[in-house]
Amino acid sequence: MTSLLRKLFPLTLAVLFFAVQGASAPAQPPQPEAQPPIYLGTAWYPEQWPESRWDADLDLMQKAGIRFVRITEFAWSSMEPEEGVYKFDWVDHAIADAAKHHIFVVLGTPTAAPPAWLTQKYPETLRIKDNGRRDEHGNRQQFNWANPKYRELARGIAEKMAQRYGHNPNVIGWQIDNEYAAESYGPDVQKQFQDWLKAHYGTLDNLNQRWATAYWSQTYTDWSQIPIEEKYGNPGLLLSWKRFVSDTWRSYQKNQLDVIRANSDKRQFITTNMMGWFDGYDHYTVSQDLDLASWDDYVRRDHLDPYINGATHDLTRGFLRKNFWVMETQPGFVNWRPVNTTLDKGEVRAMAWLDVGHGADAVSYWQWRSALNGQEELHGTLVGADGTPVPVYNEVAQVGKEFAEAGPALAGTSVHSQVAILHSYDSRWAINWQRHNKNFDPVEQIMSYYKPLRELAQSIDIVAPTVPLSSYKLVVAPGLEVLTDEAAKNLIAYVKNGGHLVLGQRTGMKNGDNGLWPEREPGPLAELLGGRVDQFYAIDDKPEDVVPVSGTWGNTTSKIWAEQLSTSASDTKVLMRYGKSNGWLDGQPAAITRKVGRGQITYIGAWMDDATMLKAAKWMTETSGVTAAFGPVPDGVDVYPREGDGKKVFIFVNFNKERQTVKLPSTMHDVLEDKDENTVSLEHYGVAVLQAK
Ligand code: GLA
Ligand code: GLA
């Protein structure tokens, strides 16, 4: 064929096809295109650019394998430039243009950035900051999440959008608002909080008794006396405020979610983009009405830490206990850290595969291209200010190609773990309000268990303490300081049904009101344990302060915190003991365990180093029959199992600077190379996707 004919040929075919269709086939409603099992995406802001530019952007996206764009989450002033005046044409066009490039759309409701006309006309919708001053227009998140007028206006724009796009075949889902974070502290919110307290406590007598308000004459004789406290209040008050904040975010979200659901196809999911370990509200509370959990995944320090990042995915997967989306991630670097270093070449791709390995079904870059003005001009993007690709574009395009190749193998698969780590916002808040040792970071405490357990089991769930636990061989609660009655019952039942429960420091110290359990730690679990914490001690970080510990898991020291344990049942065994230190701890139990029927309960009162925690984790997995999801892997290589639909897939990423070779236990199909293998060789940041045969 001549080059001219080659160019004309598809066109001729297309003309012929439409001619035939036009002649015989009845008009068909547009059918949704098949969705890819794993999505690559990007945040795109068409409202910042002339329409004449869009096709060039979408073309570049399509070439990179991008299959969805998230749009409109900050576009309120472009969609409703004046109250009641709507401009949706441009959104129609953006969705239709994207469809031409086989790019689906997630629509964001624009409520994280109310327009100037709105807050000018309804100043009561602006939030009162914690310094007592009203926020103003010009940034974002300036709204009051509890304000009825704001909710009415937010519901209005969400409803209009849902009515227009709820049945659009190219719209696959909705993101409500963006990164919930900012509360309001004015008298209107205080009144709502007091009403919330009334609904939860019923009577002031009950509240006074449960908060022990006789302490410092805090006794309330009228609901209107109860203040808002975020940091230094009565612990019952502090925890109630956080629960109120969480419930209020939930109802803020439901206000929009209900109108979207009422006006959209079931196939369209509803999510919101959360922020990993951020603890501004209880994510379990807020997630429960969503179809899908998603989060914005930015590295904490300069580089990807596979453990921290992996644990954050596992946390997010635990919100609804199923696969989730990475709604935003960095194309190299961000603009909001003190030094915005970039990920290395290859690291962006490694990160995308780590995400998928932990159960992400989508990875979406923030953002496609910087606005030519605005607060985030220097943030990483996929194309530059000139609209042509920046260096990381090619790496993202490789990810796009690979997601397409691996899609069929990964379709219908998810992460299944034998080990659960329990996590609760109540406990993290409670510890942070009264750390007792400034170095007691509850997330680091969780990580000290997560790291060795992940290394051994190769897959961990992080879930709330009230979820069904019977499918787990091992359940670990590193720092469940607030142990509610409901959670305690769940844990007791788990052990009685044959599970192995391991408790870490501070677990069961407080009840659901953030008050002390009179039984001492682990409170309602002490009887089952046949032992308890006699006393806790904060340990300073001077070399002479460290406390020696030795026993089943070798010789080590306890830092930060040490609990003096005792046993009350004859069959409770001591695993570790403290050595000579402050006198109180000398020779006392540091870790104890008891078999209860087919089950087992263990308490660890020391904060031990990584090497010892690895030994402890080995003991935990061995005594509970936990097996590695894959088996031995070379140093620095991570393996992520996903299974389902009769398939078993292992994703490998090499974080070791040296090339590593993974021996497979049997011949597997290398999905990206499309050939069978018995070993795979991985360079630094190298990735392989293997499907068991
Ligand atoms: C001071 C106060 C007490 C108590 C102690 C705690 O002495 O007077 O009420 O707060 O500190 O150390
Ligand atoms: C958050 C926001 C985005 C953007 C990015 C920048 O995730 O949701 O709008 O500001 O941070 O990293």
PDB file of N, CA and C in Angstrom, residues 99-183:
ATOM      1  N   ALA A  99     -14.199  10.787  25.787  1.00  0.00           N
ATOM      2  CA  ALA A  99     -14.721   9.511  25.281  1.00  0.00           C
ATOM      3  C   ALA A  99     -14.112   9.176  23.920  1.00  0.00           C
ATOM      4  N   LYS A 100     -13.942  10.200  23.099  1.00  0.00           N
ATOM      5  CA  LYS A 100     -13.350   9.956  21.770  1.00  0.00           C
ATOM      6  C   LYS A 100     -11.946   9.367  21.896  1.00  0.00           C
ATOM      7  N   HIS A 101     -11.316   9.648  23.017  1.00  0.00           N
ATOM      8  CA  HIS A 101      -9.960   9.125  23.238  1.00  0.00           C
ATOM      9  C   HIS A 101      -9.982   7.908  24.162  1.00  0.00           C
ATOM     10  N   HIS A 102     -11.163   7.290  24.345  1.00  0.00           N
ATOM     11  CA  HIS A 102     -11.329   6.108  25.211  1.00  0.00           C
ATOM     12  C   HIS A 102     -10.914   6.420  26.643  1.00  0.00           C
ATOM     13  N   ILE A 103     -11.204   7.629  27.049  1.00  0.00           N
ATOM     14  CA  ILE A 103     -10.866   8.050  28.410  1.00  0.00           C
ATOM     15  C   ILE A 103     -12.165   8.282  29.182  1.00  0.00           C
ATOM     16  N   PHE A 104     -12.327   7.548  30.275  1.00  0.00           N
ATOM     17  CA  PHE A 104     -13.510   7.690  31.120  1.00  0.00           C
ATOM     18  C   PHE A 104     -13.338   8.889  32.049  1.00  0.00           C
ATOM     19  N   VAL A 105     -14.450   9.218  32.729  1.00  0.00           N
ATOM     20  CA  VAL A 105     -14.433  10.425  33.561  1.00  0.00           C
ATOM     21  C   VAL A 105     -14.940  10.122  34.967  1.00  0.00           C
ATOM     22  N   VAL A 106     -14.216  10.632  35.952  1.00  0.00           N
ATOM     23  CA  VAL A 106     -14.723  10.687  37.326  1.00  0.00           C
ATOM     24  C   VAL A 106     -15.009  12.163  37.594  1.00  0.00           C
ATOM     25  N   LEU A 107     -16.227  12.436  38.005  1.00  0.00           N
ATOM     26  CA  LEU A 107     -16.604  13.823  38.262  1.00  0.00           C
ATOM     27  C   LEU A 107     -16.447  14.130  39.743  1.00  0.00           C
ATOM     28  N   GLY A 108     -15.779  15.229  40.025  1.00  0.00           N
ATOM     29  CA  GLY A 108     -15.672  15.675  41.411  1.00  0.00           C
ATOM     30  C   GLY A 108     -16.745  16.709  41.690  1.00  0.00           C
ATOM     31  N   THR A 109     -17.431  16.592  42.811  1.00  0.00           N
ATOM     32  CA  THR A 109     -18.318  17.699  43.179  1.00  0.00           C
ATOM     33  C   THR A 109     -17.407  18.824  43.686  1.00  0.00           C
ATOM     34  N   PRO A 110     -17.724  20.064  43.324  1.00  0.00           N
ATOM     35  CA  PRO A 110     -16.735  21.140  43.460  1.00  0.00           C
ATOM     36  C   PRO A 110     -16.750  21.835  44.814  1.00  0.00           C
ATOM     37  N   THR A 111     -17.251  21.142  45.831  1.00  0.00           N
ATOM     38  CA  THR A 111     -17.597  21.834  47.065  1.00  0.00           C
ATOM     39  C   THR A 111     -16.423  22.155  47.979  1.00  0.00           C
ATOM     40  N   ALA A 112     -15.218  21.726  47.616  1.00  0.00           N
ATOM     41  CA  ALA A 112     -14.048  22.102  48.432  1.00  0.00           C
ATOM     42  C   ALA A 112     -13.605  23.528  48.124  1.00  0.00           C
ATOM     43  N   ALA A 113     -14.205  24.131  47.095  1.00  0.00           N
ATOM     44  CA  ALA A 113     -13.793  25.502  46.729  1.00  0.00           C
ATOM     45  C   ALA A 113     -15.016  26.317  46.288  1.00  0.00           C
ATOM     46  N   PRO A 114     -15.770  26.835  47.267  1.00  0.00           N
ATOM     47  CA  PRO A 114     -16.961  27.614  46.898  1.00  0.00           C
ATOM     48  C   PRO A 114     -16.587  28.921  46.184  1.00  0.00           C
ATOM     49  N   PRO A 115     -17.430  29.335  45.217  1.00  0.00           N
ATOM     50  CA  PRO A 115     -17.129  30.560  44.484  1.00  0.00           C
ATOM     51  C   PRO A 115     -17.304  31.821  45.336  1.00  0.00           C
ATOM     52  N   ALA A 116     -16.712  32.912  44.859  1.00  0.00           N
ATOM     53  CA  ALA A 116     -16.730  34.176  45.611  1.00  0.00           C
ATOM     54  C   ALA A 116     -18.152  34.701  45.789  1.00  0.00           C
ATOM     55  N   TRP A 117     -19.003  34.563  44.749  1.00  0.00           N
ATOM     56  CA  TRP A 117     -20.374  35.075  44.891  1.00  0.00           C
ATOM     57  C   TRP A 117     -21.095  34.393  46.043  1.00  0.00           C
ATOM     58  N   LEU A 118     -20.761  33.111  46.237  1.00  0.00           N
ATOM     59  CA  LEU A 118     -21.478  32.323  47.238  1.00  0.00           C
ATOM     60  C   LEU A 118     -21.141  32.791  48.653  1.00  0.00           C
ATOM     61  N   THR A 119     -19.854  32.890  48.921  1.00  0.00           N
ATOM     62  CA  THR A 119     -19.480  33.242  50.292  1.00  0.00           C
ATOM     63  C   THR A 119     -19.721  34.724  50.575  1.00  0.00           C
ATOM     64  N   GLN A 120     -19.775  35.522  49.501  1.00  0.00           N
ATOM     65  CA  GLN A 120     -20.125  36.936  49.714  1.00  0.00           C
ATOM     66  C   GLN A 120     -21.598  37.058  50.079  1.00  0.00           C
ATOM     67  N   LYS A 121     -22.425  36.327  49.329  1.00  0.00           N
ATOM     68  CA  LYS A 121     -23.863  36.414  49.565  1.00  0.00           C
ATOM     69  C   LYS A 121     -24.278  35.710  50.866  1.00  0.00           C
ATOM     70  N   TYR A 122     -23.594  34.610  51.180  1.00  0.00           N
ATOM     71  CA  TYR A 122     -23.944  33.833  52.376  1.00  0.00           C
ATOM     72  C   TYR A 122     -22.710  33.694  53.268  1.00  0.00           C
ATOM     73  N   PRO A 123     -22.304  34.779  53.920  1.00  0.00           N
ATOM     74  CA  PRO A 123     -21.051  34.720  54.701  1.00  0.00           C
ATOM     75  C   PRO A 123     -21.090  33.678  55.818  1.00  0.00           C
ATOM     76  N   GLU A 124     -22.301  33.289  56.214  1.00  0.00           N
ATOM     77  CA  GLU A 124     -22.389  32.278  57.280  1.00  0.00           C
ATOM     78  C   GLU A 124     -21.864  30.911  56.816  1.00  0.00           C
ATOM     79  N   THR A 125     -21.662  30.752  55.503  1.00  0.00           N
ATOM     80  CA  THR A 125     -21.133  29.470  55.003  1.00  0.00           C
ATOM     81  C   THR A 125     -19.611  29.387  55.149  1.00  0.00           C
ATOM     82  N   LEU A 126     -18.991  30.513  55.493  1.00  0.00           N
ATOM     83  CA  LEU A 126     -17.537  30.498  55.723  1.00  0.00           C
ATOM     84  C   LEU A 126     -17.249  29.943  57.111  1.00  0.00           C
ATOM     85  N   ARG A 127     -16.212  29.157  57.203  1.00  0.00           N
ATOM     86  CA  ARG A 127     -15.936  28.538  58.495  1.00  0.00           C
ATOM     87  C   ARG A 127     -15.267  29.520  59.456  1.00  0.00           C
ATOM     88  N   ILE A 128     -15.441  29.249  60.744  1.00  0.00           N
ATOM     89  CA  ILE A 128     -14.706  29.984  61.779  1.00  0.00           C
ATOM     90  C   ILE A 128     -13.485  29.143  62.125  1.00  0.00           C
ATOM     91  N   LYS A 129     -12.316  29.735  61.977  1.00  0.00           N
ATOM     92  CA  LYS A 129     -11.080  28.986  62.231  1.00  0.00           C
ATOM     93  C   LYS A 129     -10.856  28.819  63.734  1.00  0.00           C
ATOM     94  N   ASP A 130      -9.867  27.990  64.107  1.00  0.00           N
ATOM     95  CA  ASP A 130      -9.681  27.732  65.540  1.00  0.00           C
ATOM     96  C   ASP A 130      -9.167  28.966  66.288  1.00  0.00           C
ATOM     97  N   ASN A 131      -8.719  29.991  65.548  1.00  0.00           N
ATOM     98  CA  ASN A 131      -8.350  31.240  66.223  1.00  0.00           C
ATOM     99  C   ASN A 131      -9.551  32.175  66.367  1.00  0.00           C
ATOM    100  N   GLY A 132     -10.727  31.669  66.010  1.00  0.00           N
ATOM    101  CA  GLY A 132     -11.947  32.454  66.188  1.00  0.00           C
ATOM    102  C   GLY A 132     -12.262  33.369  65.011  1.00  0.00           C
ATOM    103  N   ARG A 133     -11.378  33.423  64.020  1.00  0.00           N
ATOM    104  CA  ARG A 133     -11.628  34.320  62.890  1.00  0.00           C
ATOM    105  C   ARG A 133     -12.294  33.584  61.740  1.00  0.00           C
ATOM    106  N   ARG A 134     -13.126  34.349  61.019  1.00  0.00           N
ATOM    107  CA  ARG A 134     -13.816  33.770  59.880  1.00  0.00           C
ATOM    108  C   ARG A 134     -12.835  33.627  58.714  1.00  0.00           C
ATOM    109  N   ASP A 135     -12.867  32.498  58.048  1.00  0.00           N
ATOM    110  CA  ASP A 135     -12.025  32.283  56.868  1.00  0.00           C
ATOM    111  C   ASP A 135     -12.536  33.160  55.735  1.00  0.00           C
ATOM    112  N   GLU A 136     -11.750  33.294  54.684  1.00  0.00           N
ATOM    113  CA  GLU A 136     -12.212  34.128  53.577  1.00  0.00           C
ATOM    114  C   GLU A 136     -11.930  33.461  52.243  1.00  0.00           C
ATOM    115  N   HIS A 137     -12.432  34.105  51.186  1.00  0.00           N
ATOM    116  CA  HIS A 137     -12.285  33.543  49.858  1.00  0.00           C
ATOM    117  C   HIS A 137     -10.842  33.702  49.373  1.00  0.00           C
ATOM    118  N   GLY A 138     -10.419  32.852  48.450  1.00  0.00           N
ATOM    119  CA  GLY A 138      -9.108  33.037  47.835  1.00  0.00           C
ATOM    120  C   GLY A 138      -8.225  31.814  47.939  1.00  0.00           C
ATOM    121  N   ASN A 139      -8.521  30.973  48.917  1.00  0.00           N
ATOM    122  CA  ASN A 139      -7.828  29.703  49.010  1.00  0.00           C
ATOM    123  C   ASN A 139      -8.847  28.616  48.717  1.00  0.00           C
ATOM    124  N   ARG A 140      -8.871  27.554  49.474  1.00  0.00           N
ATOM    125  CA  ARG A 140      -9.939  26.563  49.344  1.00  0.00           C
ATOM    126  C   ARG A 140     -10.270  26.040  50.726  1.00  0.00           C
ATOM    127  N   GLN A 141     -11.271  25.164  50.829  1.00  0.00           N
ATOM    128  CA  GLN A 141     -11.719  24.605  52.110  1.00  0.00           C
ATOM    129  C   GLN A 141     -12.114  25.701  53.099  1.00  0.00           C
ATOM    130  N   GLN A 142     -12.664  26.787  52.574  1.00  0.00           N
ATOM    131  CA  GLN A 142     -13.039  27.896  53.454  1.00  0.00           C
ATOM    132  C   GLN A 142     -14.477  27.772  53.965  1.00  0.00           C
ATOM    133  N   PHE A 143     -15.141  26.671  53.602  1.00  0.00           N
ATOM    134  CA  PHE A 143     -16.555  26.517  53.959  1.00  0.00           C
ATOM    135  C   PHE A 143     -16.730  25.897  55.346  1.00  0.00           C
ATOM    136  N   ASN A 144     -17.911  26.110  55.887  1.00  0.00           N
ATOM    137  CA  ASN A 144     -18.289  25.503  57.169  1.00  0.00           C
ATOM    138  C   ASN A 144     -19.064  24.220  56.880  1.00  0.00           C
ATOM    139  N   TRP A 145     -18.472  23.093  57.212  1.00  0.00           N
ATOM    140  CA  TRP A 145     -19.040  21.785  56.844  1.00  0.00           C
ATOM    141  C   TRP A 145     -20.347  21.442  57.561  1.00  0.00           C
ATOM    142  N   ALA A 146     -20.651  22.217  58.588  1.00  0.00           N
ATOM    143  CA  ALA A 146     -21.875  21.936  59.345  1.00  0.00           C
ATOM    144  C   ALA A 146     -22.986  22.932  59.025  1.00  0.00           C
ATOM    145  N   ASN A 147     -22.702  23.884  58.167  1.00  0.00           N
ATOM    146  CA  ASN A 147     -23.667  24.968  57.938  1.00  0.00           C
ATOM    147  C   ASN A 147     -24.805  24.528  57.010  1.00  0.00           C
ATOM    148  N   PRO A 148     -26.059  24.663  57.436  1.00  0.00           N
ATOM    149  CA  PRO A 148     -27.191  24.193  56.614  1.00  0.00           C
ATOM    150  C   PRO A 148     -27.257  24.889  55.248  1.00  0.00           C
ATOM    151  N   LYS A 149     -26.968  26.180  55.202  1.00  0.00           N
ATOM    152  CA  LYS A 149     -27.024  26.888  53.921  1.00  0.00           C
ATOM    153  C   LYS A 149     -25.950  26.345  52.981  1.00  0.00           C
ATOM    154  N   TYR A 150     -24.774  26.107  53.505  1.00  0.00           N
ATOM    155  CA  TYR A 150     -23.713  25.569  52.641  1.00  0.00           C
ATOM    156  C   TYR A 150     -24.112  24.189  52.122  1.00  0.00           C
ATOM    157  N   ARG A 151     -24.705  23.423  52.983  1.00  0.00           N
ATOM    158  CA  ARG A 151     -25.130  22.085  52.567  1.00  0.00           C
ATOM    159  C   ARG A 151     -26.204  22.157  51.490  1.00  0.00           C
ATOM    160  N   GLU A 152     -27.095  23.116  51.629  1.00  0.00           N
ATOM    161  CA  GLU A 152     -28.153  23.277  50.621  1.00  0.00           C
ATOM    162  C   GLU A 152     -27.526  23.622  49.258  1.00  0.00           C
ATOM    163  N   LEU A 153     -26.575  24.532  49.280  1.00  0.00           N
ATOM    164  CA  LEU A 153     -25.938  24.950  48.024  1.00  0.00           C
ATOM    165  C   LEU A 153     -25.074  23.821  47.442  1.00  0.00           C
ATOM    166  N   ALA A 154     -24.400  23.103  48.314  1.00  0.00           N
ATOM    167  CA  ALA A 154     -23.553  21.984  47.873  1.00  0.00           C
ATOM    168  C   ALA A 154     -24.414  20.886  47.256  1.00  0.00           C
ATOM    169  N   ARG A 155     -25.537  20.612  47.925  1.00  0.00           N
ATOM    170  CA  ARG A 155     -26.462  19.606  47.419  1.00  0.00           C
ATOM    171  C   ARG A 155     -27.020  20.039  46.067  1.00  0.00           C
ATOM    172  N   GLY A 156     -27.255  21.345  45.944  1.00  0.00           N
ATOM    173  CA  GLY A 156     -27.804  21.888  44.702  1.00  0.00           C
ATOM    174  C   GLY A 156     -26.887  21.630  43.515  1.00  0.00           C
ATOM    175  N   ILE A 157     -25.624  21.932  43.661  1.00  0.00           N
ATOM    176  CA  ILE A 157     -24.709  21.756  42.521  1.00  0.00           C
ATOM    177  C   ILE A 157     -24.475  20.259  42.272  1.00  0.00           C
ATOM    178  N   ALA A 158     -24.398  19.471  43.340  1.00  0.00           N
ATOM    179  CA  ALA A 158     -24.208  18.024  43.164  1.00  0.00           C
ATOM    180  C   ALA A 158     -25.413  17.424  42.430  1.00  0.00           C
ATOM    181  N   GLU A 159     -26.592  17.888  42.779  1.00  0.00           N
ATOM    182  CA  GLU A 159     -27.819  17.362  42.157  1.00  0.00           C
ATOM    183  C   GLU A 159     -27.874  17.726  40.672  1.00  0.00           C
ATOM    184  N   LYS A 160     -27.563  18.970  40.379  1.00  0.00           N
ATOM    185  CA  LYS A 160     -27.551  19.407  38.972  1.00  0.00           C
ATOM    186  C   LYS A 160     -26.575  18.547  38.160  1.00  0.00           C
ATOM    187  N   MET A 161     -25.411  18.324  38.734  1.00  0.00           N
ATOM    188  CA  MET A 161     -24.404  17.511  38.028  1.00  0.00           C
ATOM    189  C   MET A 161     -24.901  16.080  37.843  1.00  0.00           C
ATOM    190  N   ALA A 162     -25.499  15.536  38.897  1.00  0.00           N
ATOM    191  CA  ALA A 162     -25.953  14.142  38.820  1.00  0.00           C
ATOM    192  C   ALA A 162     -27.096  13.992  37.815  1.00  0.00           C
ATOM    193  N   GLN A 163     -27.992  14.996  37.799  1.00  0.00           N
ATOM    194  CA  GLN A 163     -29.097  14.934  36.836  1.00  0.00           C
ATOM    195  C   GLN A 163     -28.558  14.945  35.414  1.00  0.00           C
ATOM    196  N   ARG A 164     -27.503  15.670  35.220  1.00  0.00           N
ATOM    197  CA  ARG A 164     -26.960  15.810  33.864  1.00  0.00           C
ATOM    198  C   ARG A 164     -26.054  14.634  33.470  1.00  0.00           C
ATOM    199  N   TYR A 165     -25.299  14.099  34.445  1.00  0.00           N
ATOM    200  CA  TYR A 165     -24.282  13.096  34.084  1.00  0.00           C
ATOM    201  C   TYR A 165     -24.482  11.724  34.743  1.00  0.00           C
ATOM    202  N   GLY A 166     -25.541  11.591  35.508  1.00  0.00           N
ATOM    203  CA  GLY A 166     -25.784  10.335  36.232  1.00  0.00           C
ATOM    204  C   GLY A 166     -26.015   9.146  35.316  1.00  0.00           C
ATOM    205  N   HIS A 167     -26.358   9.416  34.063  1.00  0.00           N
ATOM    206  CA  HIS A 167     -26.561   8.305  33.113  1.00  0.00           C
ATOM    207  C   HIS A 167     -25.606   8.408  31.933  1.00  0.00           C
ATOM    208  N   ASN A 168     -24.636   9.269  32.056  1.00  0.00           N
ATOM    209  CA  ASN A 168     -23.675   9.421  30.953  1.00  0.00           C
ATOM    210  C   ASN A 168     -22.783   8.176  30.901  1.00  0.00           C
ATOM    211  N   PRO A 169     -22.766   7.491  29.743  1.00  0.00           N
ATOM    212  CA  PRO A 169     -22.005   6.230  29.693  1.00  0.00           C
ATOM    213  C   PRO A 169     -20.510   6.414  29.923  1.00  0.00           C
ATOM    214  N   ASN A 170     -20.010   7.604  29.705  1.00  0.00           N
ATOM    215  CA  ASN A 170     -18.565   7.787  29.876  1.00  0.00           C
ATOM    216  C   ASN A 170     -18.175   8.244  31.284  1.00  0.00           C
ATOM    217  N   VAL A 171     -19.181   8.513  32.103  1.00  0.00           N
ATOM    218  CA  VAL A 171     -18.882   8.892  33.499  1.00  0.00           C
ATOM    219  C   VAL A 171     -18.968   7.628  34.352  1.00  0.00           C
ATOM    220  N   ILE A 172     -17.851   7.282  34.988  1.00  0.00           N
ATOM    221  CA  ILE A 172     -17.814   6.011  35.726  1.00  0.00           C
ATOM    222  C   ILE A 172     -17.974   6.190  37.217  1.00  0.00           C
ATOM    223  N   GLY A 173     -17.796   7.408  37.691  1.00  0.00           N
ATOM    224  CA  GLY A 173     -17.909   7.560  39.140  1.00  0.00           C
ATOM    225  C   GLY A 173     -17.831   9.002  39.583  1.00  0.00           C
ATOM    226  N   TRP A 174     -17.967   9.150  40.904  1.00  0.00           N
ATOM    227  CA  TRP A 174     -18.038  10.463  41.528  1.00  0.00           C
ATOM    228  C   TRP A 174     -17.082  10.536  42.701  1.00  0.00           C
ATOM    229  N   GLN A 175     -16.444  11.670  42.805  1.00  0.00           N
ATOM    230  CA  GLN A 175     -15.669  11.974  44.007  1.00  0.00           C
ATOM    231  C   GLN A 175     -16.377  13.129  44.705  1.00  0.00           C
ATOM    232  N   ILE A 176     -16.778  12.927  45.939  1.00  0.00           N
ATOM    233  CA  ILE A 176     -17.433  14.007  46.669  1.00  0.00           C
ATOM    234  C   ILE A 176     -16.369  14.889  47.321  1.00  0.00           C
ATOM    235  N   ASP A 177     -16.465  16.193  47.010  1.00  0.00           N
ATOM    236  CA  ASP A 177     -15.569  17.172  47.631  1.00  0.00           C
ATOM    237  C   ASP A 177     -14.109  16.775  47.387  1.00  0.00           C
ATOM    238  N   ASN A 178     -13.219  17.177  48.229  1.00  0.00           N
ATOM    239  CA  ASN A 178     -11.802  16.868  48.053  1.00  0.00           C
ATOM    240  C   ASN A 178     -11.084  16.964  49.391  1.00  0.00           C
ATOM    241  N   GLU A 179     -10.536  15.851  49.845  1.00  0.00           N
ATOM    242  CA  GLU A 179      -9.724  15.821  51.074  1.00  0.00           C
ATOM    243  C   GLU A 179     -10.358  16.581  52.236  1.00  0.00           C
ATOM    244  N   TYR A 180     -11.433  16.021  52.769  1.00  0.00           N
ATOM    245  CA  TYR A 180     -12.084  16.623  53.942  1.00  0.00           C
ATOM    246  C   TYR A 180     -11.052  16.919  55.023  1.00  0.00           C
ATOM    247  N   ALA A 181     -11.058  18.125  55.528  1.00  0.00           N
ATOM    248  CA  ALA A 181     -10.050  18.409  56.560  1.00  0.00           C
ATOM    249  C   ALA A 181     -10.414  19.545  57.510  1.00  0.00           C
ATOM    250  N   ALA A 182     -11.074  20.595  57.019  1.00  0.00           N
ATOM    251  CA  ALA A 182     -11.170  21.811  57.827  1.00  0.00           C
ATOM    252  C   ALA A 182     -12.522  21.925  58.521  1.00  0.00           C
ATOM    253  N   GLU A 183     -12.481  22.023  59.843  1.00  0.00           N
ATOM    254  CA  GLU A 183     -13.717  22.157  60.609  1.00  0.00           C
ATOM    255  C   GLU A 183     -13.984  23.630  60.914  1.00  0.00           C
TER     256      GLU A 183
END
